[in-house]
Coordinates of C-alpha atoms in Angstrom, one line a residue:
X457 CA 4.4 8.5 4.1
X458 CA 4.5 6.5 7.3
X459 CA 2.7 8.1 10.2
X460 CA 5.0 8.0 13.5
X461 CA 2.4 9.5 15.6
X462 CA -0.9 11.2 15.8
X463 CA -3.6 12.1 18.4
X464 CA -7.0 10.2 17.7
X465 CA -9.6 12.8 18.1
X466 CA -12.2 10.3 16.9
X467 CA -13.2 7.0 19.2
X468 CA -12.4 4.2 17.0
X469 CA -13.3 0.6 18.2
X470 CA -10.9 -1.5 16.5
X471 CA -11.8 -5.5 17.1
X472 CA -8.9 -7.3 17.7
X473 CA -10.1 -11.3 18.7
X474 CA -7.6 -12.8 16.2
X475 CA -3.8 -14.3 17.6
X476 CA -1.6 -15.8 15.7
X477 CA 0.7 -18.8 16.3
X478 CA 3.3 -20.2 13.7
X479 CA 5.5 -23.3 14.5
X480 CA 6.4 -24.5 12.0
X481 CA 5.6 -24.5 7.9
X482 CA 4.8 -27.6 5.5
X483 CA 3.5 -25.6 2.5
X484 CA 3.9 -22.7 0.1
X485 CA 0.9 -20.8 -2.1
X486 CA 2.3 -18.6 -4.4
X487 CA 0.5 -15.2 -6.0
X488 CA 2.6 -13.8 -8.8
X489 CA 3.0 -10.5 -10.4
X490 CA 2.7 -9.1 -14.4
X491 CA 5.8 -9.2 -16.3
X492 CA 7.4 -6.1 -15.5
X493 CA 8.7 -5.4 -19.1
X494 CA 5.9 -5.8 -21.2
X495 CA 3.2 -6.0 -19.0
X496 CA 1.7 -9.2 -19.8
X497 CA 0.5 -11.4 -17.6
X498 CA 1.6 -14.9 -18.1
X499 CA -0.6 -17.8 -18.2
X500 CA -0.4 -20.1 -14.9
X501 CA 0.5 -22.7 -17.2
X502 CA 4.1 -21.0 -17.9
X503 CA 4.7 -20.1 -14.4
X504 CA 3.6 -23.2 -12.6
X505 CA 3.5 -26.6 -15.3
X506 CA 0.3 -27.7 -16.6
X507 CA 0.0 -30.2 -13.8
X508 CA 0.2 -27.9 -10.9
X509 CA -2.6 -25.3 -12.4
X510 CA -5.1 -28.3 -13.3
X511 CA -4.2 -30.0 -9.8
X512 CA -4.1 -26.7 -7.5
X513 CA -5.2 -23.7 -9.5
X514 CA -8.7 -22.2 -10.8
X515 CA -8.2 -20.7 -14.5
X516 CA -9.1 -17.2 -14.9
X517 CA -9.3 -15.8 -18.1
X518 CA -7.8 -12.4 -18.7
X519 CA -9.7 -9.8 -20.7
X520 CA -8.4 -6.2 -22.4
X521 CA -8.1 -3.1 -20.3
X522 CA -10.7 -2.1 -22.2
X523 CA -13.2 -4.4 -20.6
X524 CA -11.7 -3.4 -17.4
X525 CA -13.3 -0.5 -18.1
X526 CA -16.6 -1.8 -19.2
X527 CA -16.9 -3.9 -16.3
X528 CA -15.6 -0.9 -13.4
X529 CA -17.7 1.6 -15.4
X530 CA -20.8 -1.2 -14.5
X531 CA -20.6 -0.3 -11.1
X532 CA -23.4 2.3 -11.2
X533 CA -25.5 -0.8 -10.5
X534 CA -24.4 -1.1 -6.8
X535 CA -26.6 -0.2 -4.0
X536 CA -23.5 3.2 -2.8
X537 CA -24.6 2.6 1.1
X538 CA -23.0 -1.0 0.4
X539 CA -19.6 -0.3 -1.6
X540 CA -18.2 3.1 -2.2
X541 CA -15.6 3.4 -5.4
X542 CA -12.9 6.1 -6.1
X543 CA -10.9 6.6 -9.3
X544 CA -7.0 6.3 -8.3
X545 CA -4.3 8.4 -10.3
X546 CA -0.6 8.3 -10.0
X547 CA 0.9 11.5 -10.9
X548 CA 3.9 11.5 -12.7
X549 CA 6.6 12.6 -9.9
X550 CA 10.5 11.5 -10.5
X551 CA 11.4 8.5 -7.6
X552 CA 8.3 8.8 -6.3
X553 CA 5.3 5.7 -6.6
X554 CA 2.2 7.7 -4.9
X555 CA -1.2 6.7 -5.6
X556 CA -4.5 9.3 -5.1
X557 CA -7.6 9.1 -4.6
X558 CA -9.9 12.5 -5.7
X559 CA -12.9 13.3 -3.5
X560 CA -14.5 17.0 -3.3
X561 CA -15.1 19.0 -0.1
X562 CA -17.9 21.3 0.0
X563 CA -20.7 23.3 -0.9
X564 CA -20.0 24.0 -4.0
X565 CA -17.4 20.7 -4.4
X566 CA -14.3 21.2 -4.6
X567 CA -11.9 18.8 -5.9
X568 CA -8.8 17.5 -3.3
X569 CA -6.3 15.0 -4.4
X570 CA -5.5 12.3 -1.2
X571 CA -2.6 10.4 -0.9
X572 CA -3.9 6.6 -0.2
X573 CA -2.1 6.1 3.1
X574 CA -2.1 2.3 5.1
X575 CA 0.5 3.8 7.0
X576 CA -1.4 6.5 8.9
X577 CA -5.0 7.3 10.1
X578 CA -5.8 10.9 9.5
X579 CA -7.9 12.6 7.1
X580 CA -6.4 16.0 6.4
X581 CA -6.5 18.6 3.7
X582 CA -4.7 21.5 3.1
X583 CA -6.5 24.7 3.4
X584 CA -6.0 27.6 1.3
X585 CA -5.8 29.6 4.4
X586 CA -2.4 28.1 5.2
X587 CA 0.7 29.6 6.7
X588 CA 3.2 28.0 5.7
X589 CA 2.0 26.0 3.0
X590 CA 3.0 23.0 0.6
X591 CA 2.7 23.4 -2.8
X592 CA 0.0 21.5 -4.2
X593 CA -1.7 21.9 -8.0
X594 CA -3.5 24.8 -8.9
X595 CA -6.7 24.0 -8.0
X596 CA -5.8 21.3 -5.5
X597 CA -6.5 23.8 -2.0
X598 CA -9.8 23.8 -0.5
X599 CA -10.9 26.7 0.5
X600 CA -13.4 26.6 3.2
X601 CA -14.1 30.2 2.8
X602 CA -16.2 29.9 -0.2
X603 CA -17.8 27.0 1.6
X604 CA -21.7 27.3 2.7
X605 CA -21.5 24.0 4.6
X606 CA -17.9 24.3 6.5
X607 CA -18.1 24.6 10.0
X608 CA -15.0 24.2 12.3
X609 CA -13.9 23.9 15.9
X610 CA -11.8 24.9 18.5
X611 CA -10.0 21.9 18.4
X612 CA -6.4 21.4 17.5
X613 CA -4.6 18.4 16.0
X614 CA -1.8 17.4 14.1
X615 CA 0.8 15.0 12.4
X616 CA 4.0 14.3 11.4
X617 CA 5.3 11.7 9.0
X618 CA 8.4 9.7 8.3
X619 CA 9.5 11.1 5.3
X620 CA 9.7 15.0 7.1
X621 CA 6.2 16.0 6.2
X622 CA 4.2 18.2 9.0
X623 CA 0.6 19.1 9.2
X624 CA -1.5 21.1 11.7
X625 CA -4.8 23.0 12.1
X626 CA -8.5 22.9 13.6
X627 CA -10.7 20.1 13.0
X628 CA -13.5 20.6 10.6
X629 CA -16.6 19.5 9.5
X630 CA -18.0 19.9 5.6
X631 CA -19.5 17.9 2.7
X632 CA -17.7 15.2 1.6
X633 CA -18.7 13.6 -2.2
X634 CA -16.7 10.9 -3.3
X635 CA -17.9 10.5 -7.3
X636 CA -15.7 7.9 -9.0
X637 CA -16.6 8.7 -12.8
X638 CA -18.4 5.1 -12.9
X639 CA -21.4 6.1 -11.8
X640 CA -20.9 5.4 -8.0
X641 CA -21.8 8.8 -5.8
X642 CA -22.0 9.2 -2.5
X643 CA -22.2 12.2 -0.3
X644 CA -21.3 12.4 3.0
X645 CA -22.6 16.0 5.1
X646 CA -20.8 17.0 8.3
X647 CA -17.6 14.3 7.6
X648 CA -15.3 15.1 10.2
X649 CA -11.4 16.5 9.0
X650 CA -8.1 18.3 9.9
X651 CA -8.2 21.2 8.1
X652 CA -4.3 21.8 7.4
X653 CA -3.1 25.3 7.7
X654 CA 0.3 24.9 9.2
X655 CA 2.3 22.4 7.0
X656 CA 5.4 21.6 5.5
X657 CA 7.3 18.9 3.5
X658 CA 10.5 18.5 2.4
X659 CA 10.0 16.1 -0.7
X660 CA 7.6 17.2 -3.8
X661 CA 4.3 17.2 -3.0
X662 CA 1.3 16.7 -5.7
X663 CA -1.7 16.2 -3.7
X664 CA -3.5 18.1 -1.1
X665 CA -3.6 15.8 1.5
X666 CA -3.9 12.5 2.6
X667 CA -6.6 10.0 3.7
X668 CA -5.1 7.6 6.5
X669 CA -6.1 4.1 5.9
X670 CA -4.7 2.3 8.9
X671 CA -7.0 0.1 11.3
X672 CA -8.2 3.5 13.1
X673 CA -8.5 5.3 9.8
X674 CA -10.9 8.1 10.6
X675 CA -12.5 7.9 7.3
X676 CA -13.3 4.5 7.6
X677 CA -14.8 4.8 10.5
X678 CA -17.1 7.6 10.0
X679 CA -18.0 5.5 6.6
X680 CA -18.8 2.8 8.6
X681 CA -20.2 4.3 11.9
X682 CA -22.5 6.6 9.5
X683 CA -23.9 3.7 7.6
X684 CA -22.1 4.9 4.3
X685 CA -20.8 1.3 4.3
X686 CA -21.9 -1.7 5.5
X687 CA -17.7 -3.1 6.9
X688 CA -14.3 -1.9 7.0
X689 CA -13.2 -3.9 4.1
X690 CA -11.2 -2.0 1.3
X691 CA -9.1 -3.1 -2.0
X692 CA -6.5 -1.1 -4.0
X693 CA -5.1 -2.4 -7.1
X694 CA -1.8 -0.2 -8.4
X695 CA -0.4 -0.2 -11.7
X696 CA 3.4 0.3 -12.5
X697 CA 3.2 3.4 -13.6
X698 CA 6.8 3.2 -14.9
X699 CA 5.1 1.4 -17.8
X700 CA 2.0 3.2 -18.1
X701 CA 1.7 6.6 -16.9
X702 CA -1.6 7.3 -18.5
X703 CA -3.0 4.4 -16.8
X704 CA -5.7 4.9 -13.3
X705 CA -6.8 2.5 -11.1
X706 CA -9.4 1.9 -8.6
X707 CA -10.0 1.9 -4.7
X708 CA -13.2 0.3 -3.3
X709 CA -14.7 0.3 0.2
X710 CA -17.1 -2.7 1.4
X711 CA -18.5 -5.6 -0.2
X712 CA -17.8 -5.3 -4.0
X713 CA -18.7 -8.5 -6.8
X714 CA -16.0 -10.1 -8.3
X715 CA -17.3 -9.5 -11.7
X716 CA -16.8 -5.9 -10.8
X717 CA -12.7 -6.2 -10.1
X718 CA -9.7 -6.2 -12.1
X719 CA -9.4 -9.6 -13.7
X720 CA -6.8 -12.4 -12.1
X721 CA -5.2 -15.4 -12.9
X722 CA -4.6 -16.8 -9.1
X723 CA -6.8 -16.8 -6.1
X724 CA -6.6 -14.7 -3.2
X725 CA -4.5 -15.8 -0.3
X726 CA -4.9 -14.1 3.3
X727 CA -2.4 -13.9 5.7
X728 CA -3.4 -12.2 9.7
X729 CA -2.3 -9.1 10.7
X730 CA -0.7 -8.6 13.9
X731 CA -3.7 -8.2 16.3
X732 CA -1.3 -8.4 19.2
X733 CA -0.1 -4.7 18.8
X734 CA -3.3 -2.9 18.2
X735 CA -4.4 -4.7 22.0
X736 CA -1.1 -4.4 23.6
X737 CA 0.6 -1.5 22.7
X738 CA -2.0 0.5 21.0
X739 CA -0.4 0.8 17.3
X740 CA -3.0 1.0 14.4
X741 CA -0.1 0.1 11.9
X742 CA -1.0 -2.8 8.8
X743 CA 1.6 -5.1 10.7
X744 CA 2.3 -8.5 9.0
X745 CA 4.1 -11.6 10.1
X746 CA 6.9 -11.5 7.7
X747 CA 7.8 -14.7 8.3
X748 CA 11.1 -15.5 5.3
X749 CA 11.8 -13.7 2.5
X750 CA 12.9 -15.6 -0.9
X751 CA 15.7 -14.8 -4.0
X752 CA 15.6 -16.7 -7.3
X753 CA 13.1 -19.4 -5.0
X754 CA 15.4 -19.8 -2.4
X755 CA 14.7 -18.4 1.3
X756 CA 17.5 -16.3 2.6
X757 CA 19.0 -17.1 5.7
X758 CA 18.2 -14.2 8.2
X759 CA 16.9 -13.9 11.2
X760 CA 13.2 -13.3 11.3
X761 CA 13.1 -11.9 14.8
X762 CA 14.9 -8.8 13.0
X763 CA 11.7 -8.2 10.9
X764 CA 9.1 -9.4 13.6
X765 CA 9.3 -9.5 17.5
X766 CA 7.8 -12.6 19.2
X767 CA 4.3 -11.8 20.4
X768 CA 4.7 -9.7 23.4
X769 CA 4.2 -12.0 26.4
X770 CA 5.3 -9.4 29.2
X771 CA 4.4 -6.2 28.4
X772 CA 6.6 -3.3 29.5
X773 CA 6.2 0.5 29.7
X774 CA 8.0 1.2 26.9
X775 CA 8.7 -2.3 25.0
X776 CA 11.3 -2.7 22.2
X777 CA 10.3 -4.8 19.3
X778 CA 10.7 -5.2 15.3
X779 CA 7.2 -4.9 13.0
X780 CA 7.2 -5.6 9.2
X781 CA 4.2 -3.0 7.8
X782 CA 2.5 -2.7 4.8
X783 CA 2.6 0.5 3.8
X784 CA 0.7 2.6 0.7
X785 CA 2.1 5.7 1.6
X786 CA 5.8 5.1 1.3
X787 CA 7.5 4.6 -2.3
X788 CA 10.0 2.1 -1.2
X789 CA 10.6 -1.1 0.9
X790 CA 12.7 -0.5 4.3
X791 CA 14.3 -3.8 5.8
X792 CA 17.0 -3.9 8.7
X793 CA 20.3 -3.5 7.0
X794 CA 21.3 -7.2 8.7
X795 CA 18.9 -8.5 6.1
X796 CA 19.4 -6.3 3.4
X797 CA 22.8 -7.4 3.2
X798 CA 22.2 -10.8 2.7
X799 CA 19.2 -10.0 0.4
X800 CA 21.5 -8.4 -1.8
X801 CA 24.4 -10.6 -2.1
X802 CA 21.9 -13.3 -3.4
X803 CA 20.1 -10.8 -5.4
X804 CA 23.6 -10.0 -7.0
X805 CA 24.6 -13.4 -7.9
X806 CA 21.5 -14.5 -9.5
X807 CA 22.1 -11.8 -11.9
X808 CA 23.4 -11.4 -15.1
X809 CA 23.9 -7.9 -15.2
X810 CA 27.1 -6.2 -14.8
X811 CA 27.4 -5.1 -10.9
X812 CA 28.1 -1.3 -10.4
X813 CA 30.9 -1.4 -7.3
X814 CA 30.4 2.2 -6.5
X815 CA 26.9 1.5 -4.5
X816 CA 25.2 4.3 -4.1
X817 CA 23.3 6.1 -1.2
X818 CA 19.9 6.7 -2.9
X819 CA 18.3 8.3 0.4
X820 CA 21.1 9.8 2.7
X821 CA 18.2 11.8 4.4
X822 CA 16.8 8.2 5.9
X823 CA 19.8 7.0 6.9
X824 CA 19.7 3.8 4.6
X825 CA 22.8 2.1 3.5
X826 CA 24.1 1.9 -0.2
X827 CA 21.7 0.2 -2.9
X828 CA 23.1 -2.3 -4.9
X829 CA 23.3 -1.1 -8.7
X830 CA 24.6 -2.3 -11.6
X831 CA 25.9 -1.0 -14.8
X832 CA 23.8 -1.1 -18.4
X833 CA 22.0 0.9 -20.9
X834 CA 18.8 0.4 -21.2
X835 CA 18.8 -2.3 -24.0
X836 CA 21.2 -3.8 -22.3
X837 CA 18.8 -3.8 -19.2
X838 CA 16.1 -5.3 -21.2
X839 CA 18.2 -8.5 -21.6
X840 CA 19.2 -8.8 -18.1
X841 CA 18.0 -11.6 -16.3
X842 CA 16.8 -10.9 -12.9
X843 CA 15.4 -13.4 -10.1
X844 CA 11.9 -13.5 -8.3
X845 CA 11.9 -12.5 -5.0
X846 CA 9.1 -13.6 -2.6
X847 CA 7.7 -12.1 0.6
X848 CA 6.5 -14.8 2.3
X849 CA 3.7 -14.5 5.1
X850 CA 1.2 -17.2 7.1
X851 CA -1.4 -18.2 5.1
X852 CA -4.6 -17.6 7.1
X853 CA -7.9 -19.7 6.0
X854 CA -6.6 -23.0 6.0
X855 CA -6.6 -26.2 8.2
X856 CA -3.0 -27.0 7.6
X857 CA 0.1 -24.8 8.7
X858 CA 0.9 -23.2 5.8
X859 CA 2.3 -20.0 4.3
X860 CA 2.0 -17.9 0.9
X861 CA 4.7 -16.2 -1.2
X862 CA 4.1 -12.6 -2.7
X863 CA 6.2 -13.3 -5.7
X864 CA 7.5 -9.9 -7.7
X865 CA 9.8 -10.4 -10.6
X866 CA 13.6 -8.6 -9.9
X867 CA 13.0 -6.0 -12.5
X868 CA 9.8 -4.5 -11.0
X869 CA 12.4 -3.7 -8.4
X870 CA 14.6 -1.8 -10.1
X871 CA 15.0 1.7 -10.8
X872 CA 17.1 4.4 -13.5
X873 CA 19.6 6.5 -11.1
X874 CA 20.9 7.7 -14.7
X875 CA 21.0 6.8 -17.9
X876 CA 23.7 4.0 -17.5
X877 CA 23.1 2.9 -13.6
X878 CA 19.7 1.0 -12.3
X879 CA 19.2 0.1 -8.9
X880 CA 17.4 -2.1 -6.9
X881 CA 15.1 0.6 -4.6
X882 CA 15.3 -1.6 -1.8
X883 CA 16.4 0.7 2.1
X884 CA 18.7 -0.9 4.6
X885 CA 18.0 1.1 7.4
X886 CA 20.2 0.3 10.7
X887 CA 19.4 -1.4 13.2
X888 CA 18.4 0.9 16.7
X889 CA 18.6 -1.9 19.9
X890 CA 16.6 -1.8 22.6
X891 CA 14.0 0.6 21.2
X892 CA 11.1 0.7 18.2
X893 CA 12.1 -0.8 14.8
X894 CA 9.2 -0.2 11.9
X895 CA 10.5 -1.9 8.5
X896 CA 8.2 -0.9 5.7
X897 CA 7.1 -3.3 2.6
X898 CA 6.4 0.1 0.3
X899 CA 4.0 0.4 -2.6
X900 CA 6.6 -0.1 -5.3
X901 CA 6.4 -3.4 -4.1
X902 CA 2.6 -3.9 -4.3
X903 CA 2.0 -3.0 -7.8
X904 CA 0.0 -5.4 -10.3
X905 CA -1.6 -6.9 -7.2
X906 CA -5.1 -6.7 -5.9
X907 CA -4.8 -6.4 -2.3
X908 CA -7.8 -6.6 0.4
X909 CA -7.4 -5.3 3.5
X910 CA -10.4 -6.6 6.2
X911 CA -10.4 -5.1 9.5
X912 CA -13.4 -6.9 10.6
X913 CA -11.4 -10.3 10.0
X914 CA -7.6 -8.4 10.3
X915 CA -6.5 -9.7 7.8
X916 CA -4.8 -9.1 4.1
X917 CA -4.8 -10.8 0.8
X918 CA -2.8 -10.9 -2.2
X919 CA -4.2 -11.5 -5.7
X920 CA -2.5 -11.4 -9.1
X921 CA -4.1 -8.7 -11.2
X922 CA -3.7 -6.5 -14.1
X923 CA -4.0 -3.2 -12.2
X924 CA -4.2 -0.7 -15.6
X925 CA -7.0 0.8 -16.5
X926 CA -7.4 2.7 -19.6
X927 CA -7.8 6.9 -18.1

């Protein structure tokens, strides 16, 4: 769910000494996804050629999910002021590729189910004392009621999001324990909330709420400015649940071992987020420098200033200008319909399958234009060839100007529509001139990769991984 706007009730210092300057490109790094139909992850060897992993690539060996779990489940060793771990679920919800996180709130706890949201910054539960109210699972409301550590204000806030989704209520104070099941507690008195009781949603809603994790996230910050954790660093890695509902995943805050992550097979490559909008304009999105986008290996020709405005040089009132974000909290990816267009037509002919002419307009609500679909059952879908596409971004870190490609293979795109039509769940949203243009990389794109988000350094990484645990 992409935040629009929200007041920030909490003074958040966001550091923002890194510009970025691109003029030009002589090199690509790649970091590549699992197979999307059997979940394996290839050796580098298959993807890249013996030569190119011996001259370019460290081997990592992968291990079982089962050692994933040995080794998460190890974390009990870490020092919890240092690195804070929460157990990640994706509930099963048709269309939809939400991840949450489940912390407790209160005296005694009481569990609440986040949505993991880059795309906003608020920390907000729904109380049971709501009016309206979105319905959650049973035991998903908190009820501060039965709380002996709850304490509110007289202060109002509130939120809206992309998809519809409203919130609003007083902001409140309470115990907050964050126990991932490995071992790792921590408790957290006083932590500072919005305690929902005016909400509404228009789309199915599983969770109670939502933890913003943009760069003026208020839970990070009162993590960090508390001294619950020593930097603003965090990493996610999502499974496709498509393949493995059962499975969970992980999300860590601060300095974490690499012994203690998911395994991977390629290193991780940083690219700079776009520190010129957090000092000019204000915005706390995660926005990147999407900087080419590539089909079957070969970059599309579009125009880049669609996806990403030049930096801002002179700064108006009210500037217009085109951001690329990454986004947790929104299922799929959103790109100007310009682009789309030409995404598709390559994504079309590097296909096999048999194209569907009767496109169809998977989200009317948002405006997008038709998805391109195609016609199969599903074995017939199994033996469809579909091409890599590549996100491709500045690679921060190194002397030369270079760049990095978030390869996903085309069939960890697509999605059933019925049981004879699949579609690739990629938004064409239309162009609005001479105003604010958001495009969205979503989370169905991010899945099977560790990612690292550092707002100390602002930047982001991408790192091959298995993402599946066993639950």
């Amino acid at each position: 769910m992409t935040l629009r706007y929200t007041a920030l009730w909490l003074d958040v210092i966001i550091r923002t000494s890194y510009t970025l300057s691109l003029s030009g490109t002589t090199q690509a790094a790649a970091v590549y996804s699992t197979e999307s139909k059997t979940g394996r992850v290839p050796a580098l060897k298959e993807i890249l050629g013996a030569d190119a992993v011996e001259a370019s690539y460290p081997v990592y060996h992968v291990k079982h999910h089962s050692e994933h779990h040995h080794h998460i489940r190890g974390l009990k060793a870490l020092d919890s002021t240092k690195t804070i771990v929460g157990n990640v679920i994706q509930p099963s919800v048709a269309g939809q590729a939400g991840y949450y996180v489940k912390m407790q709130l209160g005296t005694p706890v009481q569990d609440v189910l986040l949505h993991i949201d880059t795309g906003s910054n608020l920390f907000w539960t729904q109380c049971a004392t709501c009016n309206p109210c979105v319905p959650t699972p049973p035991d998903g409301n908190y009820d501060p009621r039965i709380s002996t550590t709850f304490k509110t204000s007289n202060v109002t806030d509130g939120t809206s999001y992309g998809d519809g989704t409203v919130t609003s209520g007083n902001i409140s104070a309470d115990t907050l324990t964050i126990a991932s099941g490995y071992g790792n507690r921590v408790v957290f008195p006083n932590f500072l909330f919005l305690c929902g009781t005016n909400n509404s949603s228009p789309v199915s809603n599983v969770g109670s709420g939502i933890v913003g994790m943009d760069l003026a996230s208020t839970f990070l910050a009162q993590l960090h400015n508390r001294g619950y954790c020593s930097s603003r660093v965090f990493r996610y890695c999502f499974p496709n649940a498509d393949k493995n509902p059962d499975a969970t995943s992980f999300l860590s805050i601060g300095p974490i071992e690499k012994q203690y992550l998911p395994e991977t097979i390629t290193e991780m490559l940083y690219t700079l987020l776009r520190s010129d909008l957090s000092q000019i304009l204000g915005e706390s999105y995660v926005s990147l420098n999407l900087t080419g986008i590539s089909v079957a290996g070969q970059r599309l020709d579009i125009d880049i200033s669609a996806l990403n405005s030049p930096a801002f040089v002179n700064f108006v009132e009210n500037p217009s200008y085109n951001i690329t974000i990454l986004d947790s909290g929104t299922t799929l990816t959103y790109l100007p319909a310009s682009v789309l267009s030409v995404f598709q037509q390559a994504f079309g002919n590097a296909t096999d399958a048999s194209l569907n002419r009767d496109w169809i307009d998977l989200d009317p609500k948002d405006d997008c234009v038709p998805n391109l679909c195609f016609n199969a059952t599903v074995d017939q879908a199994f033996g469809a060839t579909f091409p890599t596409v590549s996100y491709i971004f500045p690679r921060y870190g190194s002397r030369k100007i270079e760049e990095i490609e978030v390869v996903i293979p085309g069939d960890e795109m697509m999605d059933w529509v019925d049981n004879q039509t699949f579609c690739l769940r990629i938004c064409g949203v239309k162009d609005n001139a001479s105003t604010q243009n958001v495009y969205i990389i979503g989370v169905r794109d991010q899945r099977n990769f560790l990612i690292e988000y550092d707002y100390e350094k602002l930047t982001v990484g991408f790192q091959r991984a298995s993402c599946a645990f066993e639950g």
